[in-house]
Short mmCIF file of C-alpha atoms in Angstrom, two decimals:
data_model
loop_
_atom_site.label_atom_id
_atom_site.label_comp_id
_atom_site.label_asym_id
_atom_site.label_seq_id
_atom_site.Cartn_x
_atom_site.Cartn_y
_atom_site.Cartn_z
CA UNK E 1 32.52 16.81 -26.35
CA UNK E 2 34.29 14.44 -23.97
CA UNK E 3 31.65 15.12 -21.29
CA UNK E 4 28.84 14.32 -23.74
CA UNK E 5 30.51 11.03 -24.66
CA UNK E 6 30.85 10.10 -20.99
CA UNK E 7 27.15 10.81 -20.42
CA UNK E 8 26.20 8.66 -23.41
CA UNK E 9 28.41 5.82 -22.18
CA UNK E 10 26.81 6.10 -18.74
CA UNK E 11 23.29 5.95 -20.19
CA UNK E 12 24.22 2.95 -22.34
CA UNK E 13 25.70 1.13 -19.34
CA UNK E 14 22.54 1.66 -17.26
CA UNK E 15 20.34 0.39 -20.09
CA UNK E 16 22.38 -2.75 -20.79
CA UNK E 17 22.48 -3.58 -17.08
CA UNK E 18 18.70 -4.08 -17.27
CA UNK E 19 18.36 -5.48 -20.82
CA UNK E 20 20.97 -7.97 -21.94
CA UNK E 21 20.51 -10.56 -24.65
CA UNK E 22 18.86 -13.50 -22.92
CA UNK E 23 20.10 -17.09 -22.95
CA UNK E 24 17.61 -19.98 -23.26
CA UNK E 25 17.37 -22.34 -20.30
CA UNK E 26 20.02 -25.02 -21.09
CA UNK E 27 17.97 -27.87 -19.57
CA UNK E 28 15.71 -27.90 -22.64
CA UNK E 29 16.66 -29.53 -25.95
CA UNK E 30 15.12 -29.30 -29.40
CA UNK E 31 13.01 -32.35 -28.51
CA UNK E 32 11.30 -30.48 -25.64
CA UNK E 33 8.88 -28.59 -27.87
CA UNK E 34 6.93 -25.96 -25.92
CA UNK E 35 7.19 -22.78 -23.86
CA UNK E 36 8.94 -22.73 -20.49
CA UNK E 37 8.21 -22.05 -17.68
CA UNK E 38 4.83 -23.72 -18.09
CA UNK E 39 1.48 -22.81 -16.50
CA UNK E 40 2.29 -24.67 -13.27
CA UNK E 41 5.79 -23.29 -12.69
CA UNK E 42 4.90 -19.84 -14.03
CA UNK E 43 7.05 -16.70 -13.77
CA UNK E 44 9.21 -15.74 -10.82
CA UNK E 45 7.81 -13.30 -8.27
CA UNK E 46 9.19 -9.76 -8.11
CA UNK E 47 9.85 -7.58 -5.08
CA UNK E 48 9.34 -3.89 -4.43
CA UNK E 49 12.63 -2.03 -4.71
CA UNK E 50 14.48 -4.88 -6.45
CA UNK E 51 15.27 -5.17 -10.17
CA UNK E 52 13.29 -7.94 -11.91
CA UNK E 53 14.27 -10.35 -14.68
CA UNK E 54 12.91 -13.71 -15.81
CA UNK E 55 13.48 -15.76 -18.95
CA UNK E 56 10.89 -17.48 -21.14
CA UNK E 57 12.42 -20.27 -23.23
CA UNK E 58 10.69 -21.18 -26.51
CA UNK E 59 11.47 -24.50 -28.22
CA UNK E 60 9.95 -24.12 -31.71
CA UNK E 61 9.34 -27.29 -33.76
CA UNK E 62 10.49 -27.46 -37.38
CA UNK E 63 7.08 -28.69 -38.55
CA UNK E 64 3.59 -29.47 -37.33
CA UNK E 65 0.23 -30.89 -38.42
CA UNK E 66 -2.72 -28.61 -39.22
CA UNK E 67 -6.29 -29.08 -40.43
CA UNK E 68 -5.86 -28.56 -44.17
CA UNK E 69 -9.61 -28.71 -44.73
CA UNK E 70 -10.29 -25.81 -42.33
CA UNK E 71 -7.46 -23.72 -43.79
CA UNK E 72 -8.05 -24.21 -47.53
CA UNK E 73 -11.65 -25.41 -47.78
CA UNK E 74 -10.43 -28.48 -49.66
CA UNK E 75 -10.94 -32.07 -48.41
CA UNK E 76 -7.32 -32.47 -47.29
CA UNK E 77 -7.74 -33.56 -43.67
CA UNK E 78 -4.68 -33.20 -41.45
CA UNK E 79 -1.55 -32.17 -43.35
CA UNK E 80 2.08 -31.67 -42.38
CA UNK E 81 3.52 -28.17 -42.83
CA UNK E 82 6.85 -26.48 -42.12
CA UNK E 83 7.05 -23.84 -39.39
CA UNK E 84 8.98 -20.84 -40.73
CA UNK E 85 8.83 -18.98 -37.41
CA UNK E 86 6.77 -18.07 -34.37
CA UNK E 87 6.88 -14.35 -33.55
CA UNK E 88 5.94 -12.51 -30.37
CA UNK E 89 3.69 -9.65 -31.49
CA UNK E 90 2.86 -8.11 -28.13
CA UNK E 91 3.06 -8.60 -24.36
CA UNK E 92 0.22 -7.03 -22.36
CA UNK E 93 -0.33 -6.69 -18.61
CA UNK E 94 3.25 -6.10 -17.49
CA UNK E 95 3.68 -4.00 -14.33
CA UNK E 96 4.60 -0.33 -14.72
CA UNK E 97 8.19 0.17 -15.97
CA UNK E 98 8.44 -3.44 -17.17
CA UNK E 99 9.23 -4.42 -20.75
CA UNK E 100 10.66 -7.34 -22.73
CA UNK E 101 13.38 -8.19 -25.23
CA UNK E 102 14.20 -11.31 -27.22
CA UNK E 103 17.04 -13.39 -28.56
CA UNK E 104 16.89 -13.06 -31.55
CA UNK E 105 16.07 -9.31 -31.18
CA UNK E 106 13.24 -9.49 -33.75
CA UNK E 107 11.28 -11.79 -31.38
CA UNK E 108 10.86 -14.09 -34.39
CA UNK E 109 11.81 -17.64 -33.40
CA UNK E 110 12.67 -19.78 -36.47
CA UNK E 111 11.31 -23.32 -36.68
CA UNK E 112 13.64 -25.96 -35.29
CA UNK E 113 15.40 -23.60 -32.87
CA UNK E 114 15.57 -22.77 -29.17
CA UNK E 115 15.17 -19.08 -28.38
CA UNK E 116 14.12 -16.87 -25.49
CA UNK E 117 12.43 -13.69 -24.29
CA UNK E 118 13.37 -11.76 -21.17
CA UNK E 119 10.79 -9.92 -19.07
CA UNK E 120 12.53 -7.27 -17.00
CA UNK E 121 12.05 -4.04 -15.07
CA UNK E 122 13.52 -0.81 -16.41
CA UNK E 123 13.30 0.59 -12.87
CA UNK E 124 12.69 -1.19 -9.59
CA UNK E 125 9.04 -2.24 -9.00
CA UNK E 126 6.97 -0.05 -6.68
CA UNK E 127 3.39 -1.41 -6.89
CA UNK E 128 2.41 -4.59 -5.01
CA UNK E 129 -0.08 -6.86 -6.80
CA UNK E 130 -0.70 -9.75 -9.20
CA UNK E 131 -0.27 -8.92 -12.88
CA UNK E 132 -1.79 -11.37 -15.44
CA UNK E 133 0.36 -11.41 -18.58
CA UNK E 134 -0.98 -11.96 -22.11
CA UNK E 135 1.48 -12.85 -24.87
CA UNK E 136 0.22 -12.63 -28.46
CA UNK E 137 2.12 -14.70 -31.04
CA UNK E 138 1.91 -15.29 -34.76
CA UNK E 139 2.93 -18.58 -36.37
CA UNK E 140 4.10 -18.53 -40.00
CA UNK E 141 3.99 -21.87 -41.87
CA UNK E 142 4.76 -22.91 -45.43
CA UNK E 143 3.93 -25.91 -47.57
CA UNK E 144 0.16 -25.44 -47.42
CA UNK E 145 -1.51 -26.70 -50.64
CA UNK E 146 -2.93 -23.90 -52.82
CA UNK E 147 -2.11 -21.18 -50.26
CA UNK E 148 1.60 -21.86 -49.92
CA UNK E 149 2.17 -19.68 -46.84
CA UNK E 150 -0.32 -19.43 -43.97
CA UNK E 151 -0.28 -17.66 -40.62
CA UNK E 152 -2.16 -17.99 -37.34
CA UNK E 153 -2.35 -15.78 -34.25
CA UNK E 154 -2.40 -17.36 -30.78
CA UNK E 155 -2.52 -16.11 -27.20
CA UNK E 156 -0.59 -17.39 -24.18
CA UNK E 157 -2.65 -16.19 -21.20
CA UNK E 158 -1.62 -18.30 -18.22
CA UNK E 159 1.37 -16.24 -17.07
CA UNK E 160 1.30 -13.78 -14.18
CA UNK E 161 3.84 -11.87 -12.11
CA UNK E 162 3.37 -11.37 -8.37
CA UNK E 163 5.00 -8.21 -7.03
CA UNK E 164 5.54 -8.59 -3.28
CA UNK E 165 7.11 -6.57 -0.51
CA UNK E 166 10.74 -7.42 0.23
CA UNK E 167 9.65 -8.78 3.64
CA UNK E 168 7.77 -11.60 1.86
CA UNK E 169 11.00 -13.13 0.49
CA UNK E 170 11.00 -15.83 3.15
CA UNK E 171 7.49 -16.90 2.15
CA UNK E 172 8.60 -18.48 -1.14
CA UNK E 173 8.04 -22.23 -0.97
CA UNK E 174 8.44 -25.23 -3.23
CA UNK E 175 5.46 -26.97 -4.76
CA UNK E 176 4.89 -30.26 -2.96
CA UNK E 177 2.04 -32.75 -2.53
CA UNK E 178 0.28 -30.46 -0.04
CA UNK E 179 0.45 -27.34 -2.22
CA UNK E 180 -2.81 -25.70 -3.28
CA UNK E 181 -2.96 -22.05 -4.34
CA UNK E 182 -5.99 -20.26 -5.74
CA UNK E 183 -5.14 -17.13 -7.74
CA UNK E 184 -7.30 -14.07 -8.31
CA UNK E 185 -9.89 -14.22 -11.08
CA UNK E 186 -9.14 -12.04 -14.11
CA UNK E 187 -10.39 -9.98 -15.72
CA UNK E 188 -12.25 -8.65 -12.70
CA UNK E 189 -14.89 -7.33 -13.15
CA UNK E 190 -15.67 -9.91 -15.84
CA UNK E 191 -17.47 -9.30 -19.11
CA UNK E 192 -18.65 -12.60 -20.56
CA UNK E 193 -15.78 -14.76 -19.29
CA UNK E 194 -13.14 -14.77 -16.57
CA UNK E 195 -10.19 -17.03 -15.77
CA UNK E 196 -9.38 -18.62 -12.41
CA UNK E 197 -5.91 -20.09 -12.01
CA UNK E 198 -4.87 -22.59 -9.37
CA UNK E 199 -1.70 -24.49 -8.47
CA UNK E 200 -1.88 -27.99 -7.04
CA UNK E 201 0.93 -30.32 -6.04
CA UNK E 202 -0.86 -33.56 -6.87
CA UNK E 203 -3.21 -35.03 -9.45
CA UNK E 204 -6.76 -34.77 -8.16
CA UNK E 205 -10.35 -34.00 -9.13
CA UNK E 206 -11.45 -30.52 -8.10
CA UNK E 207 -14.91 -29.01 -7.81
CA UNK E 208 -15.26 -25.24 -8.05
CA UNK E 209 -18.40 -23.60 -6.68
CA UNK E 210 -19.07 -20.02 -7.78
CA UNK E 211 -21.38 -17.82 -5.73
#
């Protein structure tokens, strides 16, 4: 019996070393409504043979404005509603042996709070590549005339994780005025639409030519 308990303790220790309750980035306050990192900063790169972890901080507003006419069919125009919560329903595109957890554990972020989700590897990454990440969320609001409660699904599709070889560690650089990076198109092959992400260090007009 003692041996079984020791094994269970060992398994629990290994699991918690990868998945601990995340802490939101302290630089953001309740006034910084949004999801961080943003599309420019994006997620940290990972390296083959090294455990991965990165934190997404979500600052959820207490209320918002919605198109009451579109929601109810009544001539209400824009109306103010309370946000009960925004919940992460699913995260697609993570590399093999990657998963996520949230604080709070339900991945439901109440309105007017700062919460977080951690993307992490359950075993060290082995496959080099760029992995576009799609996060599906559902927003629950209340105070909608006639309907009372209303919900809407949204998709955050600008995140990606680069898995590199350990020898590429020295190639990480800061974004400055000379930075310009063009990411791979996805999905590839495309059916109907595809997305092309780029990172630029200065405000400028860009022309893309597709051949």
